[in-house]
CSV table of C-alpha atoms (C1' of nucleotides) in Angstrom, one decimal:
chain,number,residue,atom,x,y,z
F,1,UNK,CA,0.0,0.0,0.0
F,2,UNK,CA,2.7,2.4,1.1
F,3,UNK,CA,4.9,3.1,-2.1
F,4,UNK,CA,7.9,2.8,0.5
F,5,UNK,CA,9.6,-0.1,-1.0
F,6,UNK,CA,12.4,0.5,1.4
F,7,UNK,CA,12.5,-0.3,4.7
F,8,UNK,CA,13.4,2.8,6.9
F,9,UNK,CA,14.3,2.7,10.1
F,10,UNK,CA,16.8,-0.5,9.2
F,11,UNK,CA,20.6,0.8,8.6
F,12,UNK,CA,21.6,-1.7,6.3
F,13,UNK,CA,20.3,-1.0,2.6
F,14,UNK,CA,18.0,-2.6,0.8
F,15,UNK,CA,17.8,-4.9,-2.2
F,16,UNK,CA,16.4,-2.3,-4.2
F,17,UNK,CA,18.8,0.3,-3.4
F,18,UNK,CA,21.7,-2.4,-4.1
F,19,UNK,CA,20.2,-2.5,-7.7
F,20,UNK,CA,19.5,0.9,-8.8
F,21,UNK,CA,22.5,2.6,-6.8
F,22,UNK,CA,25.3,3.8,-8.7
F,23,UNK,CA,27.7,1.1,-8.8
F,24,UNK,CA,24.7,-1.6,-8.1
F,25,UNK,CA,23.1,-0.9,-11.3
F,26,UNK,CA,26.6,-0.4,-13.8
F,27,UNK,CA,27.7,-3.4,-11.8
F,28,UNK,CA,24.6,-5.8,-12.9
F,29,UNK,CA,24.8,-4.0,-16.2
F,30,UNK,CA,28.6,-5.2,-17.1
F,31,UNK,CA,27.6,-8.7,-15.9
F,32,UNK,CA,24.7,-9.2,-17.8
F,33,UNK,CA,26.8,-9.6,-20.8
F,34,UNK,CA,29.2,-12.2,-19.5
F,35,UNK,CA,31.3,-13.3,-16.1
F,36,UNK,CA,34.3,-11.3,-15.0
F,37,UNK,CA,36.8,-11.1,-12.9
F,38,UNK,CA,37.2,-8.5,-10.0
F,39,UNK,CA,40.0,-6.4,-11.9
F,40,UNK,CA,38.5,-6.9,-15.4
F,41,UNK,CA,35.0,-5.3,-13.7
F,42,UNK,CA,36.7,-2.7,-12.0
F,43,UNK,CA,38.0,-1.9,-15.6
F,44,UNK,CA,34.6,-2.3,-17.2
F,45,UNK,CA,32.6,-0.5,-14.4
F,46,UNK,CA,34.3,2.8,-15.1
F,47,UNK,CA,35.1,5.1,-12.2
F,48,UNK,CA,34.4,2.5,-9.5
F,49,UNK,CA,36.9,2.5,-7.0
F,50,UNK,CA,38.3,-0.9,-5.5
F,51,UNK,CA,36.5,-0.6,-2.5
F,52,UNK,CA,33.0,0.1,-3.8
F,53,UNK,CA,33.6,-2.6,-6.5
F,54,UNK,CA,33.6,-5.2,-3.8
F,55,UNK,CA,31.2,-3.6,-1.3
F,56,UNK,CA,29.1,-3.7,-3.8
F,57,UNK,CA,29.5,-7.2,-5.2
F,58,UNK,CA,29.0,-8.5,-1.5
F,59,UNK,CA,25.5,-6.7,-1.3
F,60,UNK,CA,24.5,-8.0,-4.7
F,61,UNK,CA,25.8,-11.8,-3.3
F,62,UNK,CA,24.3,-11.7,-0.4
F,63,UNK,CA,20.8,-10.8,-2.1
F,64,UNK,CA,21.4,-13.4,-4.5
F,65,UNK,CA,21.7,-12.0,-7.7
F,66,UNK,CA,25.7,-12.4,-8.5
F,67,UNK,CA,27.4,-15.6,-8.0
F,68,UNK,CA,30.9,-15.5,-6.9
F,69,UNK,CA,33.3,-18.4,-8.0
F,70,UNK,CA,36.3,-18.7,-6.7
F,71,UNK,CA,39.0,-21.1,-7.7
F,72,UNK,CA,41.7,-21.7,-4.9
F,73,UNK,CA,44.7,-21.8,-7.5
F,74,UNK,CA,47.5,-19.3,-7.3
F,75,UNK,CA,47.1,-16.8,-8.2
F,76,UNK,CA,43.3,-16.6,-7.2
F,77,UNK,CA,41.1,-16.7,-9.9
F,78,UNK,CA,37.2,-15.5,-8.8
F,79,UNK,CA,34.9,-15.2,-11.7
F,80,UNK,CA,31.6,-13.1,-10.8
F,81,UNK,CA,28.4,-13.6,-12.6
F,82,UNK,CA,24.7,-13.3,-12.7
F,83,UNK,CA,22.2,-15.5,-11.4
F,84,UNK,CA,18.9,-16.4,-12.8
F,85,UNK,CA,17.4,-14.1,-10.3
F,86,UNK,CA,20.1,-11.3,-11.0
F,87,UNK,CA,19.9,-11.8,-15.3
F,88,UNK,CA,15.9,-10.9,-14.3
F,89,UNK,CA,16.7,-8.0,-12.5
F,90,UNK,CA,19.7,-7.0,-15.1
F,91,UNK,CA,17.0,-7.2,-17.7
F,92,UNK,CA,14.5,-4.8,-16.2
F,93,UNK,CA,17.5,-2.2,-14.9
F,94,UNK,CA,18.6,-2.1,-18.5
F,95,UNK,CA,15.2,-1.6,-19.9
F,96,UNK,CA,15.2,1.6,-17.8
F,97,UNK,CA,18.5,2.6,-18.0
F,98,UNK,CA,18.6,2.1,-22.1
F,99,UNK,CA,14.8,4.3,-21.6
F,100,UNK,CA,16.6,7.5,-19.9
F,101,UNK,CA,19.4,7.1,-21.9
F,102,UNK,CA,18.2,7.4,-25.1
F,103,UNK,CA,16.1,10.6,-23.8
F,104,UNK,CA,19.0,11.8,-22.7
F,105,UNK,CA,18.5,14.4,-25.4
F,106,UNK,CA,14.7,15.4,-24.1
F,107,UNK,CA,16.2,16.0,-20.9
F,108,UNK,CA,18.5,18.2,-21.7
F,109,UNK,CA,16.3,20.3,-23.4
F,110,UNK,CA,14.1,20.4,-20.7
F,111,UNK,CA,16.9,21.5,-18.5
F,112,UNK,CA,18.1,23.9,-20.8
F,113,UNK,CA,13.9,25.1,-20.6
F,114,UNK,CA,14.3,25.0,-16.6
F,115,UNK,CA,17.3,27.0,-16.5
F,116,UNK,CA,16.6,29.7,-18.9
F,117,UNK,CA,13.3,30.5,-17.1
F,118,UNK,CA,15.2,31.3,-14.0
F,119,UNK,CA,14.1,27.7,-12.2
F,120,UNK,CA,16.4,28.5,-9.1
T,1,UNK,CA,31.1,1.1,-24.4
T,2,UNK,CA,31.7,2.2,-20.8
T,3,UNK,CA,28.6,0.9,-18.5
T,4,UNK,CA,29.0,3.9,-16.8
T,5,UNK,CA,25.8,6.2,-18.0
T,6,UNK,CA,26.4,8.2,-15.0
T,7,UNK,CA,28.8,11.3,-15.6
T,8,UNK,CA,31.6,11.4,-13.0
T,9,UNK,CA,33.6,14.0,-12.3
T,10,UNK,CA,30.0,15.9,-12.8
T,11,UNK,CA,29.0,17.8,-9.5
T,12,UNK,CA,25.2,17.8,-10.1
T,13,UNK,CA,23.6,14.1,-10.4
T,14,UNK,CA,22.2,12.8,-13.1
T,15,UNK,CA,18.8,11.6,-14.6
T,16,UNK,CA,19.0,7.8,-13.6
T,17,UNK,CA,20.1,8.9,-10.4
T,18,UNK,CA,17.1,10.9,-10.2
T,19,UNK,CA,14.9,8.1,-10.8
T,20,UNK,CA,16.3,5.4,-9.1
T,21,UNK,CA,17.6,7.3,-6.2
T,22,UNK,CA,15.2,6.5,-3.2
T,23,UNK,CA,12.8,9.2,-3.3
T,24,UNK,CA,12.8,9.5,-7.1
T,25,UNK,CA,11.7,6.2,-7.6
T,26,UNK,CA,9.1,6.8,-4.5
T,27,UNK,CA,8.0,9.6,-5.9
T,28,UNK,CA,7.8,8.4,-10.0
T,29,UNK,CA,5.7,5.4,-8.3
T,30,UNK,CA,3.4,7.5,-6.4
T,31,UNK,CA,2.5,9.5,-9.8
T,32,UNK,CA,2.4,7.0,-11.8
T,33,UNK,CA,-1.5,6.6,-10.7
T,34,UNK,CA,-2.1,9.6,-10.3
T,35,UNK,CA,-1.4,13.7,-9.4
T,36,UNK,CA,-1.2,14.9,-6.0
T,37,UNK,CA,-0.6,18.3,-4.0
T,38,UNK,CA,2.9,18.7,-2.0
T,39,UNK,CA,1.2,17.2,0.8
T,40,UNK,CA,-0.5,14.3,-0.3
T,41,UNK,CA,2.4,12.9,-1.8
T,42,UNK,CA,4.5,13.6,1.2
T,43,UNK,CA,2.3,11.2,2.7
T,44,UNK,CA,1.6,8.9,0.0
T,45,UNK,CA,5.9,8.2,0.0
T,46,UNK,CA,6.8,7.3,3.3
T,47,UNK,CA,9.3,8.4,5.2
T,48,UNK,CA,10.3,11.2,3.2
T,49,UNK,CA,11.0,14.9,4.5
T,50,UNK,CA,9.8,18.0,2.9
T,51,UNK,CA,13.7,18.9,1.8
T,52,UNK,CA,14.0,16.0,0.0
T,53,UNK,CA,10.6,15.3,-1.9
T,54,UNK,CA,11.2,19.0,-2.4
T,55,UNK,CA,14.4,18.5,-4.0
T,56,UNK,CA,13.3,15.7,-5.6
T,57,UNK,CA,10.3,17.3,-7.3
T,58,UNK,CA,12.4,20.0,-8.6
T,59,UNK,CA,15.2,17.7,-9.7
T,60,UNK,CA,12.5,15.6,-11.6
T,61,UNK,CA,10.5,18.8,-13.1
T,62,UNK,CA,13.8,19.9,-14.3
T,63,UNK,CA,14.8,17.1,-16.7
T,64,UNK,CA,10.9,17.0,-17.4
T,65,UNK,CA,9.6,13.6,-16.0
T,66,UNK,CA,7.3,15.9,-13.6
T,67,UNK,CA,4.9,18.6,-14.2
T,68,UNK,CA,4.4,21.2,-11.6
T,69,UNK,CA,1.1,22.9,-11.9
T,70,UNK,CA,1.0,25.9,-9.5
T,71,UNK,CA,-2.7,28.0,-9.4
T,72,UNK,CA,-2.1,30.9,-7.8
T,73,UNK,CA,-5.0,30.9,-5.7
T,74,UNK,CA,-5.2,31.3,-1.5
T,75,UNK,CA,-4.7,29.2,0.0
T,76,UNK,CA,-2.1,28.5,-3.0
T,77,UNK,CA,-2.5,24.6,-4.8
T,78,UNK,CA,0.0,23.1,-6.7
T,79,UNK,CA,-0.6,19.6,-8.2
T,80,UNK,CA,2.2,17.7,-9.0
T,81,UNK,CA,1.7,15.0,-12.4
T,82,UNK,CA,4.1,12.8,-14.9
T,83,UNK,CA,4.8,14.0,-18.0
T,84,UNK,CA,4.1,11.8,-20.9
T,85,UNK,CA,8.1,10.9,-20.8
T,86,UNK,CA,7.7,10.9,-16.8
T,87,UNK,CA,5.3,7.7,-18.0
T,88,UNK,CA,7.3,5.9,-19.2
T,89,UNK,CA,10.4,6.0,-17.0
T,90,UNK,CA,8.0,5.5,-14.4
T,91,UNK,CA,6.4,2.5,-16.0
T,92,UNK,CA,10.0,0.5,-16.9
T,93,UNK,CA,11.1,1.4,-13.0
T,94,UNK,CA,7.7,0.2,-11.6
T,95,UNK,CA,8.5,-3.3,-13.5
T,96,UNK,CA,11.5,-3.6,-12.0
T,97,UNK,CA,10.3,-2.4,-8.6
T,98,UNK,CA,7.6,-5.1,-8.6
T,99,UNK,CA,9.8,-7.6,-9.3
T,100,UNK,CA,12.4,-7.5,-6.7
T,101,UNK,CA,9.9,-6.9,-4.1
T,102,UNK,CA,8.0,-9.9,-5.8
T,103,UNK,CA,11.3,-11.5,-5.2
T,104,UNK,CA,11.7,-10.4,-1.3
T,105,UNK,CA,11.5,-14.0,0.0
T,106,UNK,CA,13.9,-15.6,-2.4
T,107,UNK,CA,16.5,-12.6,-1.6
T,108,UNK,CA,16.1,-13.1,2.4
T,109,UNK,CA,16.4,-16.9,1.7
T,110,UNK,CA,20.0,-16.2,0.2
T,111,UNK,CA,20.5,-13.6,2.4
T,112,UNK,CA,20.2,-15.8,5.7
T,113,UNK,CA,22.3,-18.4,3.8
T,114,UNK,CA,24.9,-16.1,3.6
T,115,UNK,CA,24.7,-14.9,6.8
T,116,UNK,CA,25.0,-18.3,7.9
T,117,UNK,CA,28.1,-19.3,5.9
T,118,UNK,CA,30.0,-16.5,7.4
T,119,UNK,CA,29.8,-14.8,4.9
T,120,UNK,CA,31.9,-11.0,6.0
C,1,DC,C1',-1.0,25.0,2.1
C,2,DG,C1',3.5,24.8,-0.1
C,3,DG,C1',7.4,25.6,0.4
C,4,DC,C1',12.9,27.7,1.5
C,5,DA,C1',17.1,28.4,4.7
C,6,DT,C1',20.0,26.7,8.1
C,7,DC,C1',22.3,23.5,11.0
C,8,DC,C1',23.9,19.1,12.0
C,9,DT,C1',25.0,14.2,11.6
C,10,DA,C1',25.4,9.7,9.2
C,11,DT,C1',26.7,7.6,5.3
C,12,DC,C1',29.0,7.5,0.8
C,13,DG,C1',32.9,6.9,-1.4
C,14,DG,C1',37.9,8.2,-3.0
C,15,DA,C1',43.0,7.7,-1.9
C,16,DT,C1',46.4,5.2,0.1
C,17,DA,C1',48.6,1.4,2.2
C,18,DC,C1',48.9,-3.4,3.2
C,19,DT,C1',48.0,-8.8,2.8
C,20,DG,C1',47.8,-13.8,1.0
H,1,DC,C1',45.4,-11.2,-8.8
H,2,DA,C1',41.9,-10.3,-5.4
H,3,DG,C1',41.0,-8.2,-2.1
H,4,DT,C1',41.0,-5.7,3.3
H,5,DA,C1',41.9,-1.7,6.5
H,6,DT,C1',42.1,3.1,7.6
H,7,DC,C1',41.7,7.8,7.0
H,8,DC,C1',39.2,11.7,5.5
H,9,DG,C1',36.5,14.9,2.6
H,10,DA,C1',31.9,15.3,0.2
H,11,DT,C1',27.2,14.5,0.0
H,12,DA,C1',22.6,12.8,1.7
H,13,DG,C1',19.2,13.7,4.4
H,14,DG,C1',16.6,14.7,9.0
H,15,DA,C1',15.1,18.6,12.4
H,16,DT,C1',13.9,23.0,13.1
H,17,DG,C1',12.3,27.6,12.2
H,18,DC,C1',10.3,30.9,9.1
H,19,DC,C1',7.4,32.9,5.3
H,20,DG,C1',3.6,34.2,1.6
DNA sequence: CGGCATCCTATCGGATACTG
DNA sequence: CAGTATCCGATAGGATGCCG
């Protein structure tokens, strides 16, 4: 009923907010292509610092929607990918993602309108 | 190429961080059934404080996913709708909001196996 | 009613250094 | 290679007070 998806009032994030924050959602969109591995994502995922990378995959493998694999060889080898649940998700994040992207050019017009009208 | 839509190394956020930030999504989902006044949608999102569903409105109005429609009368009454492109970003973020909270149980089921396994 | 301005804290997230 | 740990500045976001 609410339209709080969220749950306040709980410190650790939610599911939702794993998948559409920043690095959650470039995250699931680099894997929905193929597995990586943890330096070839951090190349991929462009900007995302070492530390979020892996915060981030943790959230998304706790939740169940990236699979980490990890081969006890030397040196490591740990290959991330989706899950059936997580290619769902990937699927629906991209549909809005490739949406507001390719409006990109609508919204900068209306921000261009906005601004010019003295919109703060 | 790069997954990253988001601009880095840009100061103000961007549109998909507008929508899929928590009270952007909130607040697309709220309108996507219907308008409402400042107040009605503060209480049809929960949780959210007058700063930030302000902020949000005006962050969504500017790249022109919400319509602000301000009569000047006194007591004064703004209404507050989607734009026809506010639509249908709302519509492709609903589908995946429905779907991981459709999901809820199968992510606490991998959560608590997680938790379980040590996992941290 | 529909906001804006201010203050203050918690969290985000980058840089750097270190480990197996 | 695949991370963890620590420090620290930037931002998110709540509380409060005020206004037309």
């Amino acid at each position: 009923m609410a339209y709080n998806v969220f749950a306040r009032n709980c410190p650790s994030r939610t599911t939702l907010e794993h998948v559409t924050g920043r690095w959650g959602a470039l995250t699931l969109s680099a894997l929905h292509h193929s597995s990586f591995r943890f330096n070839e994502l951090r190349r991929r995922v462009d900007g995302v610092s070492e530390k979020m990378l892996s915060q981030t995959l943790h959230a998304l493998e706790r939740d169940g929607l990236v699979h980490r694999d990890a081969q006890p060889t030397n040196p490591p080898r740990v290959d991330y990918r989706l899950t059936p649940l997580g290619q769902e998700v990937a699927e629906r994040l991209l549909s809005l993602i490739r949406f507001v992207e390719g409006h990109q050019d609508d919204v900068a017009a209306s921000q261009q309108r906005y601004d010019s009208l003295g919109g703060r």
